[in-house]
Short mmCIF file of C-alpha atoms in Angstrom, two decimals:
data_model
loop_
_atom_site.label_atom_id
_atom_site.label_comp_id
_atom_site.label_asym_id
_atom_site.label_seq_id
_atom_site.Cartn_x
_atom_site.Cartn_y
_atom_site.Cartn_z
CA MET A 1 -53.86 57.92 -156.80
CA SER A 2 -55.34 57.80 -153.34
CA PHE A 3 -57.38 60.63 -151.93
CA ARG A 4 -59.17 61.59 -148.74
CA GLU A 5 -62.89 61.64 -148.31
CA GLU A 6 -64.38 63.94 -145.68
CA THR A 7 -67.83 64.62 -144.34
CA ASP A 8 -69.30 68.11 -144.14
CA ASP A 9 -68.03 68.56 -140.59
CA GLY A 10 -64.50 67.59 -141.64
CA ARG A 11 -64.39 64.10 -140.18
CA ASP A 12 -62.19 61.75 -142.19
CA LEU A 13 -63.99 58.70 -143.53
CA ARG A 14 -60.73 56.98 -144.46
CA LYS A 15 -59.07 54.82 -141.82
CA PRO A 16 -56.20 52.34 -142.04
CA PHE A 17 -57.46 48.80 -142.75
CA LEU A 18 -55.41 47.53 -139.82
CA HIS A 19 -54.98 49.96 -136.94
CA THR A 20 -51.52 49.93 -135.42
CA GLY A 21 -53.26 49.23 -132.15
CA SER A 22 -53.71 51.30 -129.04
CA TRP A 23 -51.43 49.27 -126.79
CA TYR A 24 -48.37 51.47 -127.24
CA ARG A 25 -50.39 54.70 -126.93
CA MET A 26 -51.86 53.41 -123.67
CA GLY A 27 -48.33 52.59 -122.57
CA SER A 28 -47.18 56.09 -123.48
CA ARG A 29 -49.88 57.73 -121.33
CA GLN A 30 -49.12 55.36 -118.49
CA SER A 31 -45.44 56.19 -118.77
CA SER A 32 -46.15 59.90 -118.67
CA MET A 33 -48.23 59.57 -115.50
CA MET A 34 -45.49 57.49 -113.89
CA GLY A 35 -42.87 60.09 -114.81
CA SER A 36 -40.75 57.45 -116.51
CA SER A 37 -40.45 56.07 -120.04
CA GLN A 38 -38.94 52.79 -118.89
CA VAL A 39 -42.19 50.88 -119.41
CA ILE A 40 -42.37 52.07 -122.99
CA ARG A 41 -38.70 51.43 -123.74
CA ASP A 42 -39.18 47.87 -122.61
CA SER A 43 -42.27 47.31 -124.75
CA SER A 44 -41.55 49.42 -127.85
CA ILE A 45 -41.21 47.68 -131.17
CA SER A 46 -37.94 48.28 -132.99
CA VAL A 47 -37.60 48.75 -136.72
CA VAL A 48 -35.70 45.47 -136.91
CA ALA A 49 -38.57 43.55 -135.29
CA CYS A 50 -41.03 45.10 -137.77
CA VAL A 51 -38.81 44.14 -140.70
CA LEU A 52 -38.48 40.57 -139.44
CA ILE A 53 -42.26 40.22 -139.22
CA VAL A 54 -42.99 41.53 -142.73
CA ALA A 55 -40.06 39.42 -144.02
CA LEU A 56 -42.41 36.45 -143.75
CA GLY A 57 -44.01 37.82 -146.93
CA PRO A 58 -40.90 37.52 -149.13
CA ILE A 59 -40.17 34.12 -147.55
CA GLN A 60 -43.56 33.12 -148.99
CA PHE A 61 -42.48 34.72 -152.29
CA GLY A 62 -39.29 32.63 -152.33
CA PHE A 63 -41.05 29.41 -151.37
CA THR A 64 -43.42 29.91 -154.30
CA SER A 65 -40.49 30.50 -156.66
CA GLY A 66 -38.57 27.46 -155.43
CA TYR A 67 -41.47 25.03 -155.29
CA SER A 68 -41.39 23.93 -158.93
CA SER A 69 -37.75 22.80 -158.99
CA PRO A 70 -37.79 19.86 -156.50
CA THR A 71 -41.34 18.80 -157.40
CA GLN A 72 -41.16 18.63 -161.20
CA ALA A 73 -40.53 14.88 -161.50
CA ASP A 74 -43.14 13.84 -158.92
CA ILE A 75 -45.91 16.17 -160.11
CA THR A 76 -45.48 15.25 -163.78
CA SER A 77 -45.50 11.56 -162.84
CA ASP A 78 -48.47 11.65 -160.43
CA LEU A 79 -50.73 13.88 -162.56
CA LYS A 80 -49.44 12.71 -165.95
CA LEU A 81 -48.35 16.20 -167.06
CA THR A 82 -46.27 16.96 -170.14
CA VAL A 83 -43.19 19.20 -169.98
CA SER A 84 -45.14 22.10 -171.48
CA GLU A 85 -47.98 21.65 -168.97
CA PHE A 86 -45.54 21.73 -166.07
CA SER A 87 -43.79 24.76 -167.59
CA LEU A 88 -47.19 26.47 -167.66
CA PHE A 89 -47.72 25.54 -164.00
CA GLY A 90 -44.32 27.00 -163.08
CA SER A 91 -44.99 30.25 -164.92
CA LEU A 92 -48.62 30.81 -163.85
CA SER A 93 -47.46 32.27 -160.55
CA ASN A 94 -45.99 35.08 -162.63
CA VAL A 95 -49.36 35.62 -164.36
CA GLY A 96 -51.09 35.86 -160.99
CA ALA A 97 -48.32 38.16 -159.77
CA MET A 98 -48.89 40.48 -162.72
CA VAL A 99 -52.53 40.86 -161.68
CA GLY A 100 -51.43 41.39 -158.08
CA ALA A 101 -48.85 43.95 -159.21
CA ILE A 102 -51.49 45.95 -161.09
CA ALA A 103 -53.58 46.14 -157.92
CA SER A 104 -50.72 46.41 -155.41
CA GLY A 105 -50.04 50.12 -155.64
CA GLN A 106 -53.66 51.18 -155.27
CA ILE A 107 -54.35 48.63 -152.52
CA ALA A 108 -51.30 49.79 -150.56
CA GLU A 109 -52.27 53.44 -151.06
CA TYR A 110 -55.93 53.02 -150.18
CA ILE A 111 -55.84 50.74 -147.12
CA GLY A 112 -52.22 51.01 -146.07
CA ARG A 113 -49.14 48.81 -146.24
CA LYS A 114 -50.27 46.47 -143.46
CA GLY A 115 -53.75 46.07 -144.89
CA SER A 116 -52.39 45.13 -148.31
CA LEU A 117 -50.16 42.46 -146.74
CA MET A 118 -53.20 41.03 -144.96
CA ILE A 119 -55.11 40.88 -148.26
CA ALA A 120 -52.09 39.27 -149.98
CA SER A 121 -51.84 36.51 -147.35
CA ILE A 122 -55.33 35.10 -147.85
CA PRO A 123 -55.07 34.01 -151.53
CA ASN A 124 -51.62 32.61 -150.81
CA ILE A 125 -52.98 30.29 -148.14
CA ILE A 126 -55.96 29.25 -150.27
CA GLY A 127 -53.72 28.64 -153.29
CA TRP A 128 -51.37 26.30 -151.43
CA LEU A 129 -54.28 24.31 -150.04
CA ILE A 130 -55.76 23.91 -153.55
CA ILE A 131 -52.42 22.63 -154.87
CA SER A 132 -52.03 20.18 -151.99
CA PHE A 133 -55.39 18.54 -152.84
CA ALA A 134 -55.07 18.83 -156.63
CA LYS A 135 -56.34 15.88 -158.68
CA ASP A 136 -55.52 17.29 -162.10
CA SER A 137 -53.77 20.18 -163.80
CA SER A 138 -56.74 22.58 -163.50
CA PHE A 139 -56.46 22.63 -159.70
CA LEU A 140 -52.70 23.13 -159.94
CA TYR A 141 -53.20 26.09 -162.25
CA MET A 142 -55.89 27.65 -160.05
CA GLY A 143 -53.77 27.35 -156.92
CA ARG A 144 -50.69 28.72 -158.67
CA LEU A 145 -52.61 31.77 -159.93
CA LEU A 146 -53.87 32.55 -156.41
CA GLU A 147 -50.39 32.20 -154.97
CA GLY A 148 -49.05 34.50 -157.65
CA PHE A 149 -51.68 37.17 -156.96
CA GLY A 150 -50.65 37.33 -153.32
CA VAL A 151 -46.95 37.31 -154.14
CA GLY A 152 -47.44 40.16 -156.63
CA ILE A 153 -48.83 42.37 -153.86
CA ILE A 154 -46.14 41.27 -151.41
CA SER A 155 -43.31 41.99 -153.86
CA TYR A 156 -44.32 45.67 -154.06
CA THR A 157 -45.57 46.32 -150.54
CA VAL A 158 -42.77 44.84 -148.41
CA PRO A 159 -39.84 46.84 -149.87
CA VAL A 160 -41.93 50.02 -149.78
CA TYR A 161 -42.92 49.45 -146.15
CA ILE A 162 -39.33 48.71 -145.12
CA ALA A 163 -38.00 51.81 -146.89
CA GLU A 164 -40.65 54.01 -145.28
CA ILE A 165 -40.01 52.85 -141.71
CA SER A 166 -36.20 52.60 -141.80
CA PRO A 167 -33.77 55.29 -140.64
CA GLN A 168 -31.52 56.47 -143.47
CA ASN A 169 -28.34 54.86 -142.07
CA LEU A 170 -29.96 51.40 -141.99
CA ARG A 171 -32.32 51.63 -144.97
CA GLY A 172 -30.07 49.72 -147.37
CA GLN A 173 -29.38 46.89 -144.95
CA LEU A 174 -32.98 46.53 -143.85
CA GLY A 175 -34.22 46.85 -147.43
CA SER A 176 -31.94 43.98 -148.45
CA VAL A 177 -33.68 41.76 -145.89
CA ASN A 178 -36.47 41.57 -148.47
CA GLN A 179 -34.29 39.72 -150.99
CA LEU A 180 -32.54 37.71 -148.25
CA SER A 181 -35.94 36.43 -147.17
CA VAL A 182 -36.78 35.49 -150.76
CA THR A 183 -33.59 33.40 -150.94
CA ILE A 184 -34.38 31.77 -147.60
CA GLY A 185 -37.82 30.83 -148.94
CA ILE A 186 -36.24 29.32 -152.08
CA MET A 187 -33.72 27.39 -149.98
CA LEU A 188 -36.44 26.04 -147.69
CA ALA A 189 -38.43 24.82 -150.70
CA TYR A 190 -35.32 23.05 -152.03
CA LEU A 191 -34.48 21.54 -148.63
CA LEU A 192 -37.95 20.34 -147.67
CA GLY A 193 -38.49 19.07 -151.22
CA LEU A 194 -35.73 16.51 -150.59
CA PHE A 195 -37.71 14.89 -147.75
CA VAL A 196 -41.44 15.33 -148.31
CA SER A 197 -43.88 14.76 -151.15
CA TRP A 198 -45.08 17.62 -153.31
CA ARG A 199 -48.47 17.62 -151.58
CA VAL A 200 -46.96 17.91 -148.10
CA LEU A 201 -44.59 20.61 -149.39
CA ALA A 202 -47.64 22.58 -150.59
CA VAL A 203 -49.21 22.31 -147.12
CA LEU A 204 -45.98 23.62 -145.58
CA GLY A 205 -46.23 26.53 -148.01
CA ILE A 206 -49.09 28.07 -146.01
CA LEU A 207 -46.91 28.63 -142.92
CA PRO A 208 -45.23 32.00 -143.76
CA CYS A 209 -48.51 33.81 -144.44
CA THR A 210 -50.26 32.03 -141.58
CA LEU A 211 -47.63 33.51 -139.24
CA LEU A 212 -47.63 36.89 -141.00
CA ILE A 213 -51.33 37.59 -140.42
CA PRO A 214 -51.20 37.75 -136.60
CA GLY A 215 -47.81 39.47 -136.74
CA LEU A 216 -49.32 42.42 -138.62
CA PHE A 217 -51.37 43.34 -135.56
CA PHE A 218 -48.20 43.97 -133.54
CA ILE A 219 -46.35 46.41 -135.82
CA PRO A 220 -47.04 50.07 -136.64
CA GLU A 221 -48.30 51.30 -140.00
CA SER A 222 -45.87 53.18 -142.25
CA PRO A 223 -45.56 56.71 -140.81
CA ARG A 224 -45.12 58.24 -144.27
CA TRP A 225 -48.36 56.65 -145.48
CA LEU A 226 -50.17 57.88 -142.36
CA ALA A 227 -48.81 61.38 -142.94
CA LYS A 228 -49.86 61.34 -146.57
CA MET A 229 -53.38 60.26 -145.61
CA GLY A 230 -53.62 63.05 -143.05
CA PHE A 231 -53.54 60.91 -139.89
CA THR A 232 -51.26 63.34 -138.09
CA GLU A 233 -51.51 61.89 -134.58
CA GLU A 234 -51.06 58.30 -135.77
CA PHE A 235 -48.18 59.38 -138.01
CA GLU A 236 -46.18 60.92 -135.17
CA THR A 237 -47.00 58.08 -132.79
CA SER A 238 -45.93 55.45 -135.34
CA LEU A 239 -42.65 57.25 -136.03
CA GLN A 240 -41.97 57.61 -132.30
CA VAL A 241 -42.52 53.87 -131.77
CA LEU A 242 -40.15 53.05 -134.63
CA ARG A 243 -37.40 55.43 -133.47
CA GLY A 244 -37.72 54.79 -129.73
CA PHE A 245 -39.52 56.83 -127.09
CA ASP A 246 -36.33 58.60 -125.97
CA THR A 247 -35.58 59.83 -129.50
CA ASP A 248 -36.33 63.38 -130.69
CA ILE A 249 -38.23 62.90 -133.96
CA SER A 250 -39.10 66.56 -134.57
CA LEU A 251 -36.60 67.03 -137.41
CA GLU A 252 -37.76 63.90 -139.23
CA VAL A 253 -41.43 64.83 -138.71
CA ASN A 254 -40.86 68.31 -140.16
CA GLU A 255 -38.92 66.94 -143.13
CA ILE A 256 -41.68 64.46 -144.00
CA LYS A 257 -44.36 67.14 -143.62
CA ARG A 258 -42.39 69.56 -145.79
CA SER A 259 -41.92 66.94 -148.49
CA LEU A 260 -45.63 66.09 -148.48
CA ALA A 261 -46.59 69.78 -148.60
CA THR A 262 -44.59 70.30 -151.81
CA SER A 263 -45.78 67.09 -153.49
CA SER A 264 -49.46 67.07 -152.52
CA LYS A 265 -50.69 70.30 -154.05
CA ARG A 266 -52.70 68.10 -156.37
CA THR A 267 -53.65 64.72 -154.94
CA THR A 268 -54.34 62.94 -158.23
CA ILE A 269 -51.71 62.01 -160.79
CA ARG A 270 -52.50 61.52 -164.47
CA PHE A 271 -50.40 59.54 -166.94
CA SER A 272 -49.65 62.83 -168.71
CA ASP A 273 -47.89 64.06 -165.56
CA LEU A 274 -45.32 61.29 -165.96
CA LYS A 275 -43.78 63.35 -168.79
CA GLN A 276 -42.18 65.59 -166.16
CA ARG A 277 -38.54 64.69 -165.45
CA ARG A 278 -39.15 64.53 -161.70
CA TYR A 279 -41.49 61.61 -162.44
CA TRP A 280 -40.32 59.86 -165.62
CA PHE A 281 -36.63 59.73 -164.71
CA PRO A 282 -36.97 57.83 -161.39
CA LEU A 283 -39.69 55.67 -162.97
CA MET A 284 -37.35 54.83 -165.88
CA ILE A 285 -34.59 53.86 -163.43
CA GLY A 286 -36.93 51.74 -161.30
CA ILE A 287 -38.46 49.96 -164.31
CA GLY A 288 -35.08 49.51 -165.99
CA LEU A 289 -33.48 47.85 -162.98
CA LEU A 290 -36.43 45.55 -162.27
CA VAL A 291 -36.73 44.49 -165.92
CA LEU A 292 -33.00 43.88 -166.32
CA GLN A 293 -33.04 41.88 -163.08
CA GLN A 294 -35.41 39.40 -164.73
CA LEU A 295 -33.91 39.44 -168.23
CA SER A 296 -30.60 38.34 -166.70
CA GLY A 297 -32.23 34.89 -166.63
CA ILE A 298 -31.95 34.28 -162.90
CA ASN A 299 -35.45 32.84 -162.54
CA GLY A 300 -34.90 30.50 -165.46
CA VAL A 301 -31.71 29.24 -163.83
CA LEU A 302 -33.31 28.85 -160.38
CA PHE A 303 -36.61 27.32 -161.57
CA TYR A 304 -34.86 24.72 -163.70
CA SER A 305 -31.57 24.39 -161.82
CA SER A 306 -32.10 20.65 -161.29
CA THR A 307 -32.40 20.18 -165.07
CA ILE A 308 -29.30 22.32 -165.68
CA PHE A 309 -27.22 20.37 -163.16
CA ALA A 310 -28.42 17.03 -164.54
CA SER A 311 -27.43 18.07 -168.06
CA ALA A 312 -23.99 19.01 -166.69
CA GLY A 313 -23.52 15.42 -165.50
CA ILE A 314 -24.26 15.79 -161.78
CA SER A 315 -25.93 12.59 -160.58
CA ASN A 316 -27.84 14.04 -157.61
CA SER A 317 -29.07 17.30 -159.07
CA ASP A 318 -31.63 17.97 -156.30
CA ILE A 319 -28.92 18.12 -153.63
CA ALA A 320 -26.85 20.35 -155.91
CA THR A 321 -29.86 22.63 -156.30
CA PHE A 322 -30.26 22.87 -152.50
CA ALA A 323 -26.56 23.69 -152.17
CA LEU A 324 -27.11 26.46 -154.72
CA GLY A 325 -29.93 27.82 -152.55
CA VAL A 326 -27.64 27.85 -149.50
CA VAL A 327 -24.96 29.71 -151.45
CA GLN A 328 -27.55 32.27 -152.55
CA VAL A 329 -28.64 32.91 -148.95
CA PHE A 330 -25.08 33.51 -147.75
CA ALA A 331 -24.23 35.74 -150.72
CA THR A 332 -27.36 37.85 -150.11
CA ALA A 333 -26.46 38.10 -146.41
CA VAL A 334 -23.12 39.61 -147.45
CA THR A 335 -25.07 42.27 -149.36
CA LEU A 336 -26.74 43.36 -146.10
CA TRP A 337 -23.30 44.16 -144.70
CA LEU A 338 -22.01 45.87 -147.86
CA ILE A 339 -24.94 47.91 -149.14
CA ASP A 340 -24.70 50.83 -146.67
CA ARG A 341 -20.90 50.76 -146.84
CA ALA A 342 -20.03 50.31 -150.52
CA GLY A 343 -23.24 51.90 -151.81
CA ARG A 344 -25.99 50.71 -154.15
CA ARG A 345 -24.45 51.86 -157.42
CA LEU A 346 -21.02 50.26 -156.97
CA LEU A 347 -22.54 46.94 -155.89
CA LEU A 348 -24.82 46.92 -158.94
CA ILE A 349 -21.88 47.50 -161.30
CA VAL A 350 -19.74 44.82 -159.64
CA SER A 351 -22.66 42.38 -159.48
CA SER A 352 -23.72 42.73 -163.13
CA GLY A 353 -20.09 42.74 -164.30
CA ALA A 354 -19.36 39.50 -162.45
CA MET A 355 -22.56 37.99 -163.86
CA THR A 356 -21.40 38.84 -167.38
CA VAL A 357 -18.14 36.95 -166.85
CA SER A 358 -19.87 34.00 -165.16
CA LEU A 359 -22.45 33.65 -167.93
CA LEU A 360 -19.71 33.83 -170.55
CA VAL A 361 -17.95 30.91 -168.83
CA VAL A 362 -21.18 28.85 -168.78
CA ALA A 363 -21.97 29.62 -172.43
CA VAL A 364 -18.47 28.67 -173.63
CA ALA A 365 -18.52 25.50 -171.50
CA PHE A 366 -21.81 24.34 -173.02
CA TYR A 367 -20.67 25.20 -176.57
CA VAL A 368 -17.48 23.15 -176.17
CA GLU A 369 -19.32 20.35 -174.35
CA ASP A 370 -21.68 19.91 -177.31
CA SER A 371 -18.75 19.10 -179.59
CA ALA A 372 -16.83 16.87 -177.15
CA SER A 373 -17.22 13.15 -176.57
CA GLU A 374 -19.06 12.20 -173.38
CA ASN A 375 -16.19 9.98 -172.25
CA SER A 376 -13.47 12.56 -172.84
CA SER A 377 -11.70 14.60 -170.18
CA LEU A 378 -12.68 17.79 -172.06
CA TYR A 379 -16.36 16.94 -171.58
CA THR A 380 -15.78 16.47 -167.82
CA VAL A 381 -13.91 19.78 -167.54
CA CYS A 382 -16.69 21.60 -169.39
CA ALA A 383 -19.34 20.04 -167.14
CA ILE A 384 -17.44 21.27 -164.08
CA LEU A 385 -16.97 24.74 -165.58
CA SER A 386 -20.68 25.03 -166.38
CA VAL A 387 -21.61 24.25 -162.77
CA VAL A 388 -18.96 26.64 -161.41
CA GLY A 389 -20.23 29.33 -163.77
CA VAL A 390 -23.87 28.86 -162.71
CA VAL A 391 -22.90 29.05 -159.02
CA ALA A 392 -20.78 32.15 -159.70
CA MET A 393 -23.71 33.71 -161.55
CA VAL A 394 -26.05 33.14 -158.61
CA ILE A 395 -23.49 34.56 -156.15
CA SER A 396 -22.92 37.60 -158.37
CA PHE A 397 -26.67 38.17 -158.75
CA SER A 398 -27.17 37.90 -154.98
CA LEU A 399 -24.45 40.47 -154.25
CA GLY A 400 -26.33 43.27 -155.99
CA LEU A 401 -28.82 42.71 -158.77
CA GLY A 402 -31.03 40.54 -156.56
CA ALA A 403 -31.71 42.93 -153.68
CA ILE A 404 -30.77 46.42 -154.80
CA PRO A 405 -33.34 47.07 -157.61
CA TRP A 406 -36.16 46.64 -155.09
CA VAL A 407 -34.34 48.88 -152.58
CA ILE A 408 -33.78 51.63 -155.16
CA MET A 409 -37.34 51.37 -156.51
CA SER A 410 -38.72 51.93 -153.01
CA GLU A 411 -36.33 54.87 -152.43
CA ILE A 412 -36.52 56.96 -155.60
CA LEU A 413 -40.23 57.04 -156.45
CA PRO A 414 -41.91 60.29 -155.28
CA VAL A 415 -44.57 59.70 -152.65
CA ASN A 416 -47.41 61.12 -154.74
CA ILE A 417 -46.80 58.70 -157.66
CA LYS A 418 -45.49 55.75 -155.67
CA GLY A 419 -48.71 53.74 -155.97
CA LEU A 420 -49.08 54.21 -159.74
CA ALA A 421 -45.38 54.05 -160.62
CA GLY A 422 -44.66 51.19 -158.22
CA SER A 423 -47.47 49.14 -159.76
CA ILE A 424 -46.09 49.73 -163.27
CA ALA A 425 -42.54 48.77 -162.25
CA THR A 426 -43.67 45.68 -160.35
CA LEU A 427 -46.00 44.61 -163.17
CA LEU A 428 -43.18 44.76 -165.73
CA ASN A 429 -40.86 42.87 -163.40
CA TRP A 430 -43.37 40.04 -163.14
CA PHE A 431 -44.18 40.12 -166.85
CA PHE A 432 -40.55 39.54 -167.78
CA SER A 433 -40.24 36.97 -165.00
CA PHE A 434 -43.11 35.14 -166.74
CA VAL A 435 -41.36 35.44 -170.11
CA ILE A 436 -38.07 34.08 -168.73
CA THR A 437 -39.74 31.25 -166.78
CA MET A 438 -41.88 30.24 -169.74
CA THR A 439 -39.04 30.30 -172.26
CA ALA A 440 -36.09 29.02 -170.18
CA ASN A 441 -36.92 25.33 -170.54
CA LEU A 442 -37.57 25.73 -174.27
CA LEU A 443 -34.37 27.74 -174.81
CA LEU A 444 -32.29 25.24 -172.84
CA SER A 445 -33.73 22.44 -174.98
CA TRP A 446 -32.89 24.44 -178.12
CA ASN A 447 -29.31 25.40 -177.24
CA GLN A 448 -27.83 25.71 -173.76
CA GLY A 449 -24.83 27.74 -174.88
CA GLY A 450 -27.06 30.09 -176.87
CA THR A 451 -29.40 30.57 -173.89
CA PHE A 452 -26.59 31.67 -171.59
CA THR A 453 -25.16 33.92 -174.31
CA ILE A 454 -28.46 35.82 -174.40
CA TYR A 455 -28.42 36.20 -170.61
CA MET A 456 -24.78 37.35 -170.77
CA CYS A 457 -25.64 40.18 -173.19
CA VAL A 458 -28.35 41.42 -170.82
CA ALA A 459 -25.92 41.40 -167.87
CA ALA A 460 -23.38 43.38 -169.92
CA PHE A 461 -26.02 45.98 -170.83
CA THR A 462 -26.95 46.25 -167.12
CA VAL A 463 -23.40 47.44 -166.38
CA VAL A 464 -23.84 50.22 -168.95
CA PHE A 465 -27.33 51.16 -167.70
CA VAL A 466 -26.23 51.48 -164.06
CA THR A 467 -23.05 53.40 -164.95
CA ILE A 468 -24.92 56.01 -167.00
CA TRP A 469 -28.27 56.47 -165.25
CA VAL A 470 -28.50 55.05 -161.72
CA PRO A 471 -27.74 57.56 -158.91
CA GLU A 472 -26.26 56.71 -155.53
CA THR A 473 -28.87 56.83 -152.74
CA LYS A 474 -26.69 55.72 -149.81
CA GLY A 475 -26.85 57.98 -146.75
CA ARG A 476 -29.68 60.21 -148.03
CA THR A 477 -33.21 60.52 -146.71
CA LEU A 478 -36.11 59.54 -148.95
CA GLU A 479 -37.07 63.18 -149.18
CA GLU A 480 -33.53 64.22 -150.27
CA ILE A 481 -33.45 61.48 -152.94
CA GLN A 482 -36.81 62.46 -154.38
CA TRP A 483 -35.98 66.19 -154.27
CA SER A 484 -32.85 65.55 -156.38
CA PHE A 485 -35.00 64.61 -159.40
CA ARG A 486 -36.79 67.96 -159.48
#
């Protein structure tokens, strides 16, 4: 885990990679001299504005995920790729993300949440440019790996940053913006893929991170990270900016300090320490939810949705895929409204239960379709049912299992193991994403009904897992949630 390095005279050698900036501190002193806080109120950055800026990261994440679906036919034709070579291209982002996930926790702990997002943006931009100028598969693979590395860091850092800056009554809604942004990125890839070539689409892929880099200079660093690193003045200033300059933050400051005092008696964490219930239980929940999220098959469905729709008899499968992306965005937006009202646990149970039913419908439809004549009315009905089932699956996933595992992971992990445990959970999420992406095309070619039956069993087990082990975190501070595992 991270640690502080000090000189003999006590000066701290560690500094945030990206300073929050002195502009708001200058404004605060100016306001004090003027006897009014109006200047600061007008120029303070709200939590919502901070979330919208870092949301450019998951938009990049989504664009990377959605890129392979509308470009498959053109890339394989232009570069003479086989189906297996393109499947490798689609899944290499997951390999890069696994490497990024391994590094993400330590990077975010050592140089801060903002600094890690800056580092993540650079390989993303380079990777898209390499793909746009690719002449053969080797350049495609190199660019995809770089993209994946950046996305792996983003996928851990953004939900953690949002959870650490959000007030408890808005934490679920703001945390769900992460997944909403991913779905927006996927939808944009689908939409733009209808009108531009795959090379131009790759160039457009650099935009989210290109906008994110300057935006990072205008938002404060996570106050909890600053407090953990011992930057007391910056910690209180950052929290004051986030809560508003007329807000009394003394209670929240004391609660964070008290939590850190009880968890930082030893600053390093060994793997042997994870045997303690206060550590292994939240880690098991975080890993379980993120692994089950991927094993539900959602990435296989989204990556190869055009192929699935074409096999169901839809003539213009690319437009159908874009429509699916739009549906996913709206369903995820509903989650933002529900999550701090209905609670995380209930939404997860309803989401995974509805996915189980939807996947059962798709599996049965494909089984019956295989035995029916292509010209029969039964074949047509089954084709319609399979599409309806896939759409229902995506809606169900978006209502809970898409956003909430990342929200809960960022809430339940104790601050002193968050870097190590978060890296493990994110790594396993990306590993199983790679497995699903790599095998989905092969499984669908083997047996479509059998593929969706496997995904259905995972969704059914998710209902059981959430019912037995996942606690409700709605309306509780991060410190209260983490204290409950002691």
